[in-house]
Amino acid sequence: MSVSKKDVKYVADLAHLQLTEEESDSLVHDMNQILDYMTTLEEVDTSDVEPLEHVIDLEYRLRDDKAEAPLDHKEALKNAPDADTDYFRVPRVID
């Protein structure tokens, strides 16, 4: 399978992107390189490889999931850039 300029234009239209001719040509080239690489990877024998959840071992990088006391109200608001006695204040974004 290879990617054509028509395919790139179709995907760009779906994503509402406007591409120049140079960008389209570059994407055709890049996408075809990616597909060629994927074809190469398909040739690798992975029958003895166990499926992974992560590509790196995260077993020792995660902390224990244990319940702790929640922050008290004053502590939670301590570093807020703007707060009153009960809430964080944020700029109004909806009129």
Coordinates of N, CA, C and O in Angstrom, one line a residue, residues 1-3 29-42:
M1 N 0.8 -1.2 0.0 CA 0.0 0.0 0.0 C 0.9 1.2 0.0 O 1.9 1.3 0.7
S2 N 0.5 2.2 -0.7 CA 1.2 3.5 -0.7 C 0.2 4.6 -0.7 O -1.0 4.5 -1.0
V3 N 0.7 5.8 -0.2 CA -0.1 6.9 0.0 C 0.1 7.8 -1.3 O 1.2 8.1 -1.7
H29 N 5.6 11.8 0.9 CA 6.9 11.1 1.1 C 7.1 10.5 2.5 O 7.4 9.4 2.7
D30 N 6.7 11.3 3.5 CA 6.8 10.9 4.9 C 5.9 9.7 5.2 O 6.3 8.7 5.9
M31 N 4.7 9.8 4.8 CA 3.7 8.7 5.0 C 4.1 7.4 4.4 O 4.0 6.3 4.9
N32 N 4.7 7.5 3.2 CA 5.1 6.3 2.5 C 6.3 5.7 3.2 O 6.5 4.5 3.3
Q33 N 7.2 6.5 3.7 CA 8.3 6.0 4.5 C 7.8 5.3 5.8 O 8.4 4.3 6.1
I34 N 6.8 5.9 6.4 CA 6.3 5.2 7.6 C 5.7 3.8 7.2 O 5.9 2.8 7.9
L35 N 4.9 3.8 6.1 CA 4.3 2.5 5.7 C 5.4 1.5 5.3 O 5.3 0.3 5.6
D36 N 6.5 2.0 4.7 CA 7.6 1.1 4.4 C 8.2 0.5 5.6 O 8.5 -0.7 5.7
Y37 N 8.4 1.3 6.6 CA 8.9 0.9 7.9 C 8.0 -0.1 8.6 O 8.5 -1.1 9.1
M38 N 6.7 0.1 8.5 CA 5.8 -0.8 9.1 C 5.8 -2.2 8.4 O 5.7 -3.2 9.0
T39 N 6.0 -2.1 7.1 CA 6.1 -3.4 6.3 C 7.4 -4.1 6.8 O 7.4 -5.4 6.9
T40 N 8.5 -3.4 7.0 CA 9.7 -4.0 7.5 C 9.4 -4.7 8.9 O 9.9 -5.8 9.2
L41 N 8.7 -4.0 9.8 CA 8.4 -4.5 11.1 C 7.6 -5.7 11.1 O 7.7 -6.6 11.9
E42 N 6.7 -5.8 10.1 CA 5.8 -7.0 9.9 C 6.7 -8.3 9.7 O 6.2 -9.4 9.9

